[in-house]
GROMACS .gro file of C-alpha atoms in nm:
model
  507
    1MET     CA    1  -5.715   5.657   0.130
    2GLY     CA    2  -5.876   5.306   0.123
    3ARG     CA    3  -5.748   4.983  -0.058
    4LYS     CA    4  -5.890   5.057  -0.427
    5GLU     CA    5  -5.798   5.411  -0.415
    6ARG     CA    6  -5.453   5.306  -0.342
    7THR     CA    7  -5.439   5.020  -0.616
    8ILE     CA    8  -5.580   5.261  -0.843
    9PHE     CA    9  -5.278   5.530  -0.726
   10ILE     CA   10  -5.051   5.279  -0.756
   11THR     CA   11  -5.123   5.140  -1.097
   12ILE     CA   12  -5.130   5.523  -1.205
   13ILE     CA   13  -4.793   5.587  -1.105
   14ALA     CA   14  -4.632   5.208  -1.275
   15ASN     CA   15  -4.833   5.341  -1.613
   16ILE     CA   16  -4.642   5.670  -1.624
   17ILE     CA   17  -4.350   5.479  -1.587
   18LEU     CA   18  -4.459   5.280  -1.872
   19ILE     CA   19  -4.566   5.547  -2.084
   20ILE     CA   20  -4.209   5.740  -2.032
   21LEU     CA   21  -4.013   5.395  -2.082
   22ARG     CA   22  -4.209   5.333  -2.412
   23PHE     CA   23  -4.164   5.671  -2.570
   24PHE     CA   24  -3.785   5.630  -2.504
   25LEU     CA   25  -3.757   5.286  -2.650
   26ALA     CA   26  -3.963   5.422  -2.953
   27ASN     CA   27  -3.741   5.694  -2.993
   28LEU     CA   28  -3.413   5.506  -2.948
   29SER     CA   29  -3.493   5.220  -3.189
   30GLY     CA   30  -3.749   5.428  -3.445
   31SER     CA   31  -4.023   5.140  -3.362
   32ILE     CA   32  -4.389   5.258  -3.493
   33GLY     CA   33  -4.545   4.980  -3.285
   34LEU     CA   34  -4.379   5.097  -2.923
   35ALA     CA   35  -4.487   5.469  -3.005
   36ALA     CA   36  -4.867   5.300  -3.053
   37ASN     CA   37  -4.813   5.091  -2.760
   38ALA     CA   38  -4.684   5.411  -2.543
   39TRP     CA   39  -4.985   5.557  -2.688
   40HIS     CA   40  -5.226   5.289  -2.562
   41SER     CA   41  -5.074   5.288  -2.169
   42PHE     CA   42  -5.162   5.684  -2.197
   43THR     CA   43  -5.560   5.560  -2.210
   44ASP     CA   44  -5.484   5.302  -1.974
   45VAL     CA   45  -5.367   5.618  -1.761
   46PHE     CA   46  -5.648   5.789  -1.835
   47VAL     CA   47  -5.895   5.544  -1.765
   48SER     CA   48  -5.738   5.467  -1.404
   49SER     CA   49  -5.754   5.849  -1.339
   50VAL     CA   50  -6.116   5.869  -1.398
   51VAL     CA   51  -6.189   5.561  -1.142
   52PHE     CA   52  -5.959   5.716  -0.908
   53SER     CA   53  -6.100   6.047  -0.943
   54GLY     CA   54  -6.417   5.923  -0.905
   55LEU     CA   55  -6.383   5.719  -0.632
   56MET     CA   56  -6.207   6.012  -0.448
   57ILE     CA   57  -6.500   6.214  -0.503
   58ALA     CA   58  -6.778   5.944  -0.382
   59LYS     CA   59  -6.557   5.930  -0.050
   60HIS     CA   60  -6.538   6.278   0.025
   61ALA     CA   61  -6.770   6.532  -0.164
   62GLY     CA   62  -7.125   6.632  -0.168
   63ASN     CA   63  -7.398   6.538  -0.373
   64ARG     CA   64  -7.400   6.848  -0.579
   65LEU     CA   65  -6.971   6.832  -0.657
   66LYS     CA   66  -7.036   6.483  -0.739
   67ILE     CA   67  -7.258   6.546  -1.030
   68ALA     CA   68  -7.089   6.840  -1.165
   69THR     CA   69  -6.751   6.669  -1.114
   70LYS     CA   70  -6.877   6.358  -1.320
   71LYS     CA   71  -7.004   6.604  -1.584
   72ALA     CA   72  -6.682   6.754  -1.648
   73GLU     CA   73  -6.501   6.433  -1.620
   74HIS     CA   74  -6.727   6.267  -1.905
   75ILE     CA   75  -6.680   6.590  -2.118
   76LEU     CA   76  -6.289   6.545  -2.073
   77ALA     CA   77  -6.298   6.182  -2.163
   78ILE     CA   78  -6.462   6.258  -2.494
   79PHE     CA   79  -6.204   6.512  -2.595
   80VAL     CA   80  -5.961   6.281  -2.472
   81SER     CA   81  -6.142   6.001  -2.724
   82VAL     CA   82  -6.114   6.243  -3.003
   83PHE     CA   83  -5.751   6.277  -2.913
   84ILE     CA   84  -5.697   5.896  -2.909
   85PHE     CA   85  -5.895   5.857  -3.265
   86TYR     CA   86  -5.628   6.134  -3.409
   87MET     CA   87  -5.346   5.926  -3.261
   88GLY     CA   88  -5.452   5.630  -3.409
   89LEU     CA   89  -5.509   5.760  -3.757
   90GLU     CA   90  -5.156   5.875  -3.718
   91ILE     CA   91  -5.013   5.544  -3.659
   92LEU     CA   92  -5.212   5.375  -3.914
   93SER     CA   93  -5.068   5.612  -4.146
   94ASP     CA   94  -4.702   5.547  -4.069
   95ALA     CA   95  -4.785   5.177  -4.071
   96LEU     CA   96  -4.904   5.190  -4.392
   97SER     CA   97  -4.653   5.425  -4.568
   98GLY     CA   98  -4.439   5.250  -4.772
   99GLU     CA   99  -4.099   5.381  -4.595
  100LYS     CA  100  -3.903   5.097  -4.457
  101THR     CA  101  -3.793   5.142  -4.114
  102ASP     CA  102  -3.428   5.018  -3.974
  103LEU     CA  103  -3.488   4.914  -3.604
  104ARG     CA  104  -3.206   5.024  -3.413
  105TYR     CA  105  -3.071   4.889  -3.074
  106VAL     CA  106  -3.330   4.600  -3.118
  107PRO     CA  107  -3.213   4.331  -2.830
  108PHE     CA  108  -3.217   4.579  -2.542
  109VAL     CA  109  -3.548   4.763  -2.692
  110ALA     CA  110  -3.677   4.401  -2.689
  111ALA     CA  111  -3.581   4.369  -2.342
  112GLY     CA  112  -3.756   4.687  -2.241
  113ALA     CA  113  -4.074   4.611  -2.422
  114PHE     CA  114  -4.058   4.249  -2.219
  115PHE     CA  115  -4.014   4.424  -1.901
  116GLY     CA  116  -4.300   4.663  -1.988
  117VAL     CA  117  -4.533   4.306  -2.068
  118ALA     CA  118  -4.447   4.162  -1.701
  119ILE     CA  119  -4.548   4.531  -1.548
  120ASN     CA  120  -4.900   4.492  -1.757
  121TYR     CA  121  -4.973   4.169  -1.670
  122PHE     CA  122  -4.882   4.221  -1.269
  123MET     CA  123  -5.106   4.514  -1.299
  124ALA     CA  124  -5.406   4.364  -1.451
  125ARG     CA  125  -5.398   4.077  -1.205
  126TYR     CA  126  -5.369   4.288  -0.923
  127LYS     CA  127  -5.639   4.554  -1.019
  128ILE     CA  128  -5.872   4.264  -1.093
  129TYR     CA  129  -5.777   4.077  -0.773
  130VAL     CA  130  -5.848   4.387  -0.530
  131GLY     CA  131  -6.131   4.469  -0.758
  132GLN     CA  132  -6.276   4.126  -0.646
  133GLN     CA  133  -6.184   4.153  -0.308
  134THR     CA  134  -6.349   4.472  -0.297
  135ASN     CA  135  -6.669   4.434  -0.496
  136SER     CA  136  -6.549   4.706  -0.730
  137GLN     CA  137  -6.666   4.641  -1.087
  138SER     CA  138  -6.456   4.965  -1.198
  139LEU     CA  139  -6.149   4.847  -1.101
  140ILE     CA  140  -6.209   4.513  -1.227
  141ALA     CA  141  -6.312   4.684  -1.568
  142ASP     CA  142  -5.995   4.873  -1.508
  143GLY     CA  143  -5.808   4.572  -1.473
  144TYR     CA  144  -5.910   4.422  -1.797
  145HIS     CA  145  -5.819   4.732  -1.995
  146SER     CA  146  -5.482   4.648  -1.840
  147LYS     CA  147  -5.477   4.315  -1.976
  148MET     CA  148  -5.547   4.464  -2.304
  149ASP     CA  149  -5.239   4.673  -2.295
  150MET     CA  150  -5.066   4.381  -2.215
  151TYR     CA  151  -5.153   4.175  -2.521
  152CYS     CA  152  -5.062   4.491  -2.738
  153SER     CA  153  -4.729   4.485  -2.556
  154ILE     CA  154  -4.679   4.090  -2.652
  155ALA     CA  155  -4.765   4.187  -3.012
  156VAL     CA  156  -4.498   4.502  -3.048
  157LEU     CA  157  -4.254   4.253  -2.861
  158VAL     CA  158  -4.334   3.993  -3.162
  159GLY     CA  159  -4.258   4.287  -3.383
  160LEU     CA  160  -3.952   4.348  -3.248
  161LEU     CA  161  -3.822   4.021  -3.231
  162GLY     CA  162  -3.935   3.970  -3.607
  163SER     CA  163  -3.693   4.215  -3.707
  164LEU     CA  164  -3.418   3.980  -3.561
  165PHE     CA  165  -3.512   3.721  -3.808
  166GLY     CA  166  -3.525   3.927  -4.123
  167MET     CA  167  -3.874   4.036  -4.100
  168PRO     CA  168  -3.890   4.411  -4.058
  169SER     CA  169  -4.283   4.417  -4.148
  170LEU     CA  170  -4.374   4.297  -3.855
  171ASP     CA  171  -4.318   4.597  -3.625
  172LYS     CA  172  -4.568   4.770  -3.853
  173LEU     CA  173  -4.805   4.468  -3.781
  174ALA     CA  174  -4.763   4.529  -3.445
  175ALA     CA  175  -4.843   4.889  -3.476
  176ILE     CA  176  -5.162   4.792  -3.672
  177VAL     CA  177  -5.256   4.575  -3.370
  178ALA     CA  178  -5.190   4.826  -3.116
  179MET     CA  179  -5.377   5.116  -3.336
  180VAL     CA  180  -5.666   4.887  -3.336
  181LEU     CA  181  -5.671   4.790  -2.953
  182LEU     CA  182  -5.598   5.216  -2.957
  183MET     CA  183  -5.922   5.266  -3.135
  184ILE     CA  184  -6.134   5.020  -2.922
  185SER     CA  185  -6.021   5.168  -2.584
  186GLY     CA  186  -6.124   5.518  -2.746
  187TYR     CA  187  -6.433   5.411  -2.891
  188GLU     CA  188  -6.547   5.263  -2.517
  189ILE     CA  189  -6.428   5.583  -2.359
  190LEU     CA  190  -6.665   5.752  -2.612
  191THR     CA  191  -6.945   5.574  -2.617
  192SER     CA  192  -6.979   5.486  -2.220
  193ASN     CA  193  -6.916   5.871  -2.146
  194LEU     CA  194  -7.170   5.990  -2.384
  195ARG     CA  195  -7.414   5.742  -2.284
  196MET     CA  196  -7.336   5.851  -1.919
  197LEU     CA  197  -7.333   6.249  -2.016
  198LEU     CA  198  -7.687   6.219  -2.160
  199HIS     CA  199  -7.860   5.994  -1.945
  200PRO     CA  200  -7.702   6.063  -1.583
  201ASP     CA  201  -7.942   5.822  -1.399
  202GLU     CA  202  -7.762   5.526  -1.548
  203ASP     CA  203  -7.443   5.588  -1.379
  204THR     CA  204  -7.379   5.366  -1.065
  205ALA     CA  205  -7.408   5.454  -0.700
  206GLY     CA  206  -7.137   5.470  -0.495
  207GLY     CA  207  -6.939   5.684  -0.720
  208GLU     CA  208  -6.786   5.403  -0.958
  209HIS     CA  209  -6.804   5.477  -1.317
  210VAL     CA  210  -6.956   5.218  -1.542
  211HIS     CA  211  -6.709   5.043  -1.781
  212HIS     CA  212  -6.713   4.807  -2.036
  213ASN     CA  213  -6.609   4.470  -1.874
  214HIS     CA  214  -6.289   4.335  -2.099
  215GLY     CA  215  -6.372   3.999  -1.959
  216TYR     CA  216  -6.250   3.796  -2.227
  217GLY     CA  217  -6.271   3.469  -2.107
  218GLY     CA  218  -6.152   3.140  -2.286
  219LYS     CA  219  -6.279   3.111  -2.655
  220LYS     CA  220  -6.403   3.465  -2.655
  221LEU     CA  221  -6.074   3.623  -2.582
  222ALA     CA  222  -5.894   3.387  -2.826
  223ILE     CA  223  -6.132   3.447  -3.101
  224SER     CA  224  -6.136   3.809  -3.051
  225THR     CA  225  -5.760   3.844  -3.038
  226GLY     CA  226  -5.693   3.645  -3.314
  227ALA     CA  227  -5.945   3.815  -3.523
  228LEU     CA  228  -5.775   4.107  -3.468
  229LEU     CA  229  -5.411   3.979  -3.526
  230LEU     CA  230  -5.539   3.837  -3.873
  231GLY     CA  231  -5.730   4.171  -3.959
  232ALA     CA  232  -5.379   4.351  -3.890
  233TYR     CA  233  -5.194   4.061  -4.067
  234LEU     CA  234  -5.377   4.085  -4.378
  235LEU     CA  235  -5.366   4.498  -4.351
  236SER     CA  236  -4.986   4.481  -4.348
  237GLY     CA  237  -5.033   4.394  -4.751
  238VAL     CA  238  -5.123   4.747  -4.827
  239CYS     CA  239  -4.870   4.945  -4.920
  240ILE     CA  240  -4.854   5.332  -5.101
  241VAL     CA  241  -4.615   5.410  -5.376
  242GLN     CA  242  -4.554   5.767  -5.363
  243TRP     CA  243  -4.552   6.001  -5.676
  244ASP     CA  244  -4.155   6.005  -5.663
  245GLU     CA  245  -4.117   5.654  -5.585
  246SER     CA  246  -4.121   5.300  -5.796
  247GLY     CA  247  -4.154   4.949  -5.618
  248VAL     CA  248  -4.058   4.612  -5.631
  249VAL     CA  249  -4.249   4.325  -5.544
  250GLN     CA  250  -4.052   4.014  -5.404
  251ARG     CA  251  -4.200   3.688  -5.379
  252PHE     CA  252  -3.938   3.442  -5.163
  253GLY     CA  253  -3.682   3.635  -5.315
  254ASN     CA  254  -3.759   3.619  -5.680
  255VAL     CA  255  -3.894   3.944  -5.864
  256VAL     CA  256  -4.295   3.923  -5.944
  257ASN     CA  257  -4.342   4.287  -6.034
  258ALA     CA  258  -4.008   4.537  -6.111
  259SER     CA  259  -4.212   4.820  -6.208
  260VAL     CA  260  -4.489   4.925  -5.885
  261GLN     CA  261  -4.618   5.244  -6.036
  262PRO     CA  262  -4.732   5.538  -5.746
  263GLY     CA  263  -5.022   5.485  -5.573
  264ILE     CA  264  -5.189   5.226  -5.326
  265HIS     CA  265  -5.148   4.842  -5.419
  266TYR     CA  266  -5.144   4.533  -5.240
  267ARG     CA  267  -4.924   4.225  -5.221
  268LEU     CA  268  -4.908   3.956  -5.002
  269PRO     CA  269  -4.825   3.993  -4.615
  270ALA     CA  270  -4.490   3.896  -4.512
  271PRO     CA  271  -4.318   3.650  -4.529
  272PHE     CA  272  -4.487   3.571  -4.844
  273GLU     CA  273  -4.427   3.910  -5.089
  274SER     CA  274  -4.193   4.192  -4.986
  275VAL     CA  275  -4.182   4.534  -5.122
  276THR     CA  276  -3.883   4.757  -5.166
  277LEU     CA  277  -3.955   5.108  -5.267
  278VAL     CA  278  -3.683   5.356  -5.401
  279ASN     CA  279  -3.676   5.736  -5.481
  280ALA     CA  280  -3.661   5.698  -5.872
  281GLU     CA  281  -3.709   6.069  -5.975
  282ASN     CA  282  -3.472   6.187  -5.744
  283VAL     CA  283  -3.127   6.291  -5.849
  284GLU     CA  284  -2.868   6.244  -5.582
  285LYS     CA  285  -2.513   6.357  -5.558
  286ILE     CA  286  -2.195   6.219  -5.441
  287GLU     CA  287  -1.836   6.370  -5.448
  288THR     CA  288  -1.550   6.152  -5.470
  289GLY     CA  289  -1.345   6.365  -5.234
  290THR     CA  290  -1.040   6.567  -5.329
  291GLN     CA  291  -0.791   6.340  -5.474
  292GLU     CA  292  -0.419   6.415  -5.533
  293LEU     CA  293  -0.323   6.256  -5.874
  294LEU     CA  294  -0.044   6.244  -6.117
  295THR     CA  295  -0.076   6.404  -6.469
  296GLY     CA  296   0.065   6.263  -6.800
  297ASP     CA  297   0.337   6.501  -6.769
  298THR     CA  298   0.439   6.385  -6.414
  299ASN     CA  299   0.268   6.686  -6.219
  300LEU     CA  300   0.069   6.643  -5.918
  301VAL     CA  301  -0.297   6.793  -5.927
  302ASN     CA  302  -0.585   6.782  -5.688
  303ILE     CA  303  -0.931   6.667  -5.820
  304ASN     CA  304  -1.259   6.645  -5.694
  305LEU     CA  305  -1.543   6.502  -5.889
  306SER     CA  306  -1.947   6.543  -5.817
  307VAL     CA  307  -2.146   6.304  -5.964
  308HIS     CA  308  -2.514   6.349  -6.025
  309TYR     CA  309  -2.753   6.003  -6.074
  310LYS     CA  310  -3.059   5.889  -6.038
  311ILE     CA  311  -3.255   5.517  -6.063
  312LYS     CA  312  -3.373   5.424  -6.423
  313ASN     CA  313  -3.439   5.032  -6.317
  314SER     CA  314  -3.583   4.942  -6.014
  315ALA     CA  315  -3.518   4.590  -6.025
  316ASP     CA  316  -3.172   4.633  -6.108
  317TYR     CA  317  -3.113   4.869  -5.874
  318ILE     CA  318  -3.276   4.676  -5.561
  319LEU     CA  319  -3.113   4.310  -5.667
  320ASN     CA  320  -2.764   4.433  -5.773
  321ILE     CA  321  -2.625   4.667  -5.542
  322SER     CA  322  -2.614   4.720  -5.159
  323ASP     CA  323  -2.436   5.030  -5.167
  324SER     CA  324  -2.470   5.274  -5.435
  325ASP     CA  325  -2.268   5.580  -5.311
  326THR     CA  326  -1.971   5.321  -5.257
  327LEU     CA  327  -1.985   5.209  -5.570
  328ILE     CA  328  -2.020   5.542  -5.789
  329GLN     CA  329  -1.758   5.691  -5.563
  330SER     CA  330  -1.493   5.423  -5.611
  331SER     CA  331  -1.578   5.385  -6.012
  332ALA     CA  332  -1.570   5.738  -6.026
  333VAL     CA  333  -1.220   5.768  -5.866
  334THR     CA  334  -1.095   5.484  -6.093
  335SER     CA  335  -1.196   5.638  -6.361
  336ILE     CA  336  -1.097   6.036  -6.277
  337ARG     CA  337  -0.742   5.827  -6.239
  338ARG     CA  338  -0.690   5.702  -6.598
  339ILE     CA  339  -0.846   6.033  -6.740
  340VAL     CA  340  -0.618   6.299  -6.534
  341GLY     CA  341  -0.320   5.999  -6.615
  342GLU     CA  342  -0.367   6.062  -6.977
  343ARG     CA  343  -0.363   6.429  -6.977
  344LYS     CA  344  -0.098   6.723  -6.911
  345ILE     CA  345  -0.105   6.976  -6.644
  346ASP     CA  346  -0.195   7.271  -6.862
  347ASP     CA  347  -0.485   7.108  -7.019
  348ILE     CA  348  -0.619   7.023  -6.680
  349LEU     CA  349  -0.624   7.374  -6.542
  350THR     CA  350  -0.756   7.562  -6.852
  351GLU     CA  351  -0.973   7.458  -7.139
  352GLY     CA  352  -0.961   7.082  -7.061
  353LYS     CA  353  -1.227   7.070  -6.806
  354SER     CA  354  -1.523   7.019  -7.030
  355SER     CA  355  -1.370   6.718  -7.209
  356ILE     CA  356  -1.250   6.605  -6.873
  357GLU     CA  357  -1.647   6.579  -6.732
  358ALA     CA  358  -1.764   6.403  -7.051
  359ASP     CA  359  -1.515   6.138  -7.036
  360ALA     CA  360  -1.565   6.081  -6.688
  361GLN     CA  361  -1.931   6.057  -6.745
  362GLN     CA  362  -1.899   5.778  -7.025
  363ASP     CA  363  -1.675   5.606  -6.830
  364LEU     CA  364  -1.907   5.578  -6.538
  365GLN     CA  365  -2.207   5.543  -6.743
  366ASN     CA  366  -2.042   5.233  -6.899
  367ALA     CA  367  -1.914   5.119  -6.568
  368MET     CA  368  -2.289   5.137  -6.454
  369ASP     CA  369  -2.415   4.944  -6.763
  370VAL     CA  370  -2.184   4.639  -6.741
  371ASN     CA  371  -2.247   4.562  -6.390
  372GLY     CA  372  -2.609   4.601  -6.433
  373THR     CA  373  -2.681   4.904  -6.130
  374GLY     CA  374  -2.983   5.015  -6.297
  375ILE     CA  375  -2.808   5.387  -6.264
  376GLU     CA  376  -2.800   5.654  -6.492
  377ILE     CA  377  -2.560   5.876  -6.449
  378VAL     CA  378  -2.707   6.253  -6.507
  379SER     CA  379  -2.406   6.463  -6.536
  380VAL     CA  380  -2.029   6.459  -6.383
  381GLN     CA  381  -1.886   6.803  -6.270
  382LEU     CA  382  -1.514   6.903  -6.198
  383VAL     CA  383  -1.563   7.080  -5.884
  384GLU     CA  384  -1.191   7.115  -5.809
  385ALA     CA  385  -0.885   7.083  -6.018
  386ALA     CA  386  -0.568   7.297  -5.895
  387PRO     CA  387  -0.228   7.209  -5.781
  388PRO     CA  388  -0.146   7.112  -5.419
  389GLN     CA  389  -0.055   7.347  -5.190
  390ALA     CA  390   0.261   7.276  -5.134
  391VAL     CA  391   0.349   7.363  -5.505
  392LEU     CA  392   0.108   7.623  -5.560
  393ALA     CA  393   0.378   7.899  -5.507
  394SER     CA  394   0.587   7.749  -5.822
  395PHE     CA  395   0.274   7.734  -5.997
  396GLN     CA  396   0.176   8.086  -5.969
  397ASP     CA  397   0.543   8.155  -6.077
  398LEU     CA  398   0.505   7.945  -6.398
  399ALA     CA  399   0.151   8.095  -6.446
  400SER     CA  400   0.307   8.448  -6.435
  401ALA     CA  401   0.603   8.359  -6.637
  402ARG     CA  402   0.363   8.207  -6.896
  403GLN     CA  403   0.175   8.549  -6.884
  404ASP     CA  404   0.523   8.749  -6.970
  405GLN     CA  405   0.581   8.525  -7.225
  406SER     CA  406   0.242   8.583  -7.392
  407ILE     CA  407   0.296   8.942  -7.320
  408TYR     CA  408   0.645   8.913  -7.530
  409ILE     CA  409   0.506   8.723  -7.797
  410ASN     CA  410   0.235   8.977  -7.867
  411GLU     CA  411   0.484   9.276  -7.852
  412ALA     CA  412   0.721   9.097  -8.084
  413LEU     CA  413   0.436   9.056  -8.322
  414ALA     CA  414   0.314   9.371  -8.284
  415TYR     CA  415   0.662   9.525  -8.388
  416GLN     CA  416   0.693   9.278  -8.650
  417ASN     CA  417   0.364   9.397  -8.832
  418THR     CA  418   0.501   9.737  -8.797
  419ILE     CA  419   0.835   9.672  -8.915
  420ILE     CA  420   0.757   9.453  -9.218
  421PRO     CA  421   0.541   9.700  -9.400
  422GLN     CA  422   0.779   9.965  -9.356
  423ALA     CA  423   1.047   9.738  -9.489
  424ASN     CA  424   0.845   9.629  -9.785
  425ALA     CA  425   0.745  10.017  -9.876
  426ASP     CA  426   1.111  10.095  -9.860
  427ALA     CA  427   1.209   9.810 -10.059
  428TYR     CA  428   0.969   9.961 -10.324
  429GLN     CA  429   1.070  10.289 -10.303
  430GLN     CA  430   1.465  10.161 -10.399
  431VAL     CA  431   1.340   9.937 -10.637
  432ALA     CA  432   1.136  10.188 -10.821
  433GLU     CA  433   1.429  10.456 -10.807
  434ALA     CA  434   1.661  10.177 -10.926
  435GLU     CA  435   1.403  10.136 -11.217
  436SER     CA  436   1.394  10.498 -11.298
  437TYR     CA  437   1.792  10.534 -11.260
  438LYS     CA  438   1.791  10.246 -11.516
  439GLN     CA  439   1.568  10.418 -11.745
  440GLU     CA  440   1.768  10.737 -11.748
  441LYS     CA  441   2.089  10.562 -11.802
  442ILE     CA  442   1.963  10.390 -12.116
  443SER     CA  443   1.781  10.701 -12.215
  444THR     CA  444   2.125  10.894 -12.188
  445ALA     CA  445   2.314  10.607 -12.356
  446GLN     CA  446   2.085  10.598 -12.619
  447GLY     CA  447   2.102  10.977 -12.653
  448ASP     CA  448   2.475  10.981 -12.670
  449ALA     CA  449   2.468  10.703 -12.907
  450THR     CA  450   2.247  10.891 -13.139
  451LEU     CA  451   2.466  11.218 -13.121
  452PHE     CA  452   2.792  11.021 -13.158
  453ALA     CA  453   2.629  10.875 -13.459
  454GLN     CA  454   2.525  11.224 -13.599
  455ARG     CA  455   2.830  11.367 -13.540
  456GLN     CA  456   2.970  11.093 -13.714
  457GLU     CA  457   2.799  11.145 -13.996
  458ALA     CA  458   2.853  11.503 -13.984
  459TYR     CA  459   3.223  11.458 -13.961
  460SER     CA  460   3.254  11.220 -14.280
  461THR     CA  461   3.092  11.487 -14.468
  462SER     CA  462   3.253  11.811 -14.347
  463LYS     CA  463   3.569  11.701 -14.164
  464ARG     CA  464   3.727  12.048 -14.090
  465VAL     CA  465   3.382  12.214 -13.988
  466THR     CA  466   3.338  11.908 -13.758
  467GLU     CA  467   3.661  11.915 -13.613
  468PHE     CA  468   3.665  12.293 -13.589
  469ARG     CA  469   3.331  12.264 -13.375
  470LEU     CA  470   3.432  12.019 -13.183
  471TYR     CA  471   3.735  12.174 -13.090
  472MET     CA  472   3.565  12.497 -12.999
  473GLU     CA  473   3.301  12.293 -12.807
  474ALA     CA  474   3.623  12.126 -12.618
  475MET     CA  475   3.746  12.492 -12.567
  476ASP     CA  476   3.402  12.607 -12.425
  477GLU     CA  477   3.427  12.327 -12.194
  478ILE     CA  478   3.759  12.360 -12.090
  479LEU     CA  479   3.761  12.709 -12.038
  480PRO     CA  480   3.423  12.803 -11.912
  481ASN     CA  481   3.516  13.134 -11.798
  482VAL     CA  482   3.742  13.269 -12.011
  483GLN     CA  483   3.678  13.513 -12.319
  484LYS     CA  484   3.774  13.381 -12.625
  485ILE     CA  485   3.876  13.578 -12.983
  486LEU     CA  486   3.807  13.422 -13.298
  487LEU     CA  487   4.038  13.527 -13.585
  488GLY     CA  488   4.096  13.455 -13.957
  489GLY     CA  489   4.342  13.195 -14.068
  490ASN     CA  490   4.526  13.461 -14.314
  491VAL     CA  491   4.554  13.707 -14.040
  492ASN     CA  492   4.896  13.755 -13.872
  493ILE     CA  493   4.878  13.742 -13.511
  494ASN     CA  494   5.158  13.926 -13.468
  495ASN     CA  495   5.052  14.240 -13.667
  496ALA     CA  496   4.720  14.217 -13.538
  497ASP     CA  497   4.606  14.513 -13.330
  498LEU     CA  498   4.281  14.357 -13.108
  499TRP     CA  499   4.057  14.631 -12.961
  500ILE     CA  500   3.851  14.457 -12.669
  501SER     CA  501   3.583  14.697 -12.542
  502GLY     CA  502   3.354  14.516 -12.321
  503LYS     CA  503   3.087  14.230 -12.408
  504LYS     CA  504   3.058  14.315 -12.777
  505ALA     CA  505   3.387  14.360 -12.859
  506ALA     CA  506   3.450  14.015 -12.701
  507GLU     CA  507   3.230  13.881 -12.906
   0.00000   0.00000   0.00000
């Protein structure tokens, strides 16, 4: 292996290390720019691999194998360029999306990115130096390609450092710069390999592949890099608002557009203007967690409240709230403490749940409106309302006693409903019998009075006859079963012979 081959082999290993490092740092921090830079390093590895394989084939293989291998390399390079374009579009989509990226572990990641810049710088200088010493144009071109990767790494590093100073959008700007450089690399790989595949005679002798020389010297390098950075900076002002989102545009902290509707919009790039997106149509849920509260009748009860809310005013929500979940949770706990403290345990555990939910929702909405939060309370649900575990057995005994009480009351009411109609019927019957007895006695008395009056009248008319009749009636009543014989007044009883023979004689 000669000096050129050894140089390219070393840089391939170094680039593979860079790719692994940058993908690791991108996953660790969430940086889109680092992910784009890692893919750009992938193109550098591919270019170096093609140069290395060409040099090795030119050195050891025959003429036919050289031609076949070159064609295979060109076809593979075309597929790789298409893949590079695809990855560039993916990076552009992520960079232009309205999603806010919160970078993590920025100092550590920035140190790793700086280490990557240093590796790119020394690799580029090393390739160009060896290429000039060995008169290898492909190695010189590969060195300038590594220098482009270094500029891309610098832009990514600037984006990471910008997030430390309150400019997180610079990471997306760095991703766009890396994407532009990545697309340029893909375009050069595609065009050069298509030309070599269609016109093999243009391929240089000695096995070195033709590459565009990226010798951006002096003014040309500064102008090209500045134009790329300026274009990417202006493109960073493009923002996409999804269908379920609403945006607020701020210019140096002042709201200039309080309701950015879904669609593609443009605002001045950072730090002049910034756009904050919120999910205005999504209904969020927060629970208070189980709270052990004291009721109005000094009983303990476990309460868990679930609050559903959404954003109705994006500007108020963004400007006045830093942590909506904590605000709503603390307000809900305060509200439910007051409501439970005014109610009895029986009402809370039975039919009072719906009124508790309505009161809690009204209290929360009033609190949100007074503080200008821009939040609408959609609904409140009482997820849990139960006695604490320590007194659960006592509450169960109490519930059983209440159930027995209801049973006894129902049985007593049933007995009452049975006995009262019966008593009313008996009373009505007794009253009716008394009325009948009364009428009977009155009628009897009236009849006796009439009879007495008739007898008095008869007595006054025929005294002796009446006396005799009364005497006979009295004797008939006194001696009901005795035979009686009537004799005339002039009959001597001592001399009378009485012949009594049977019933007729007695009569």
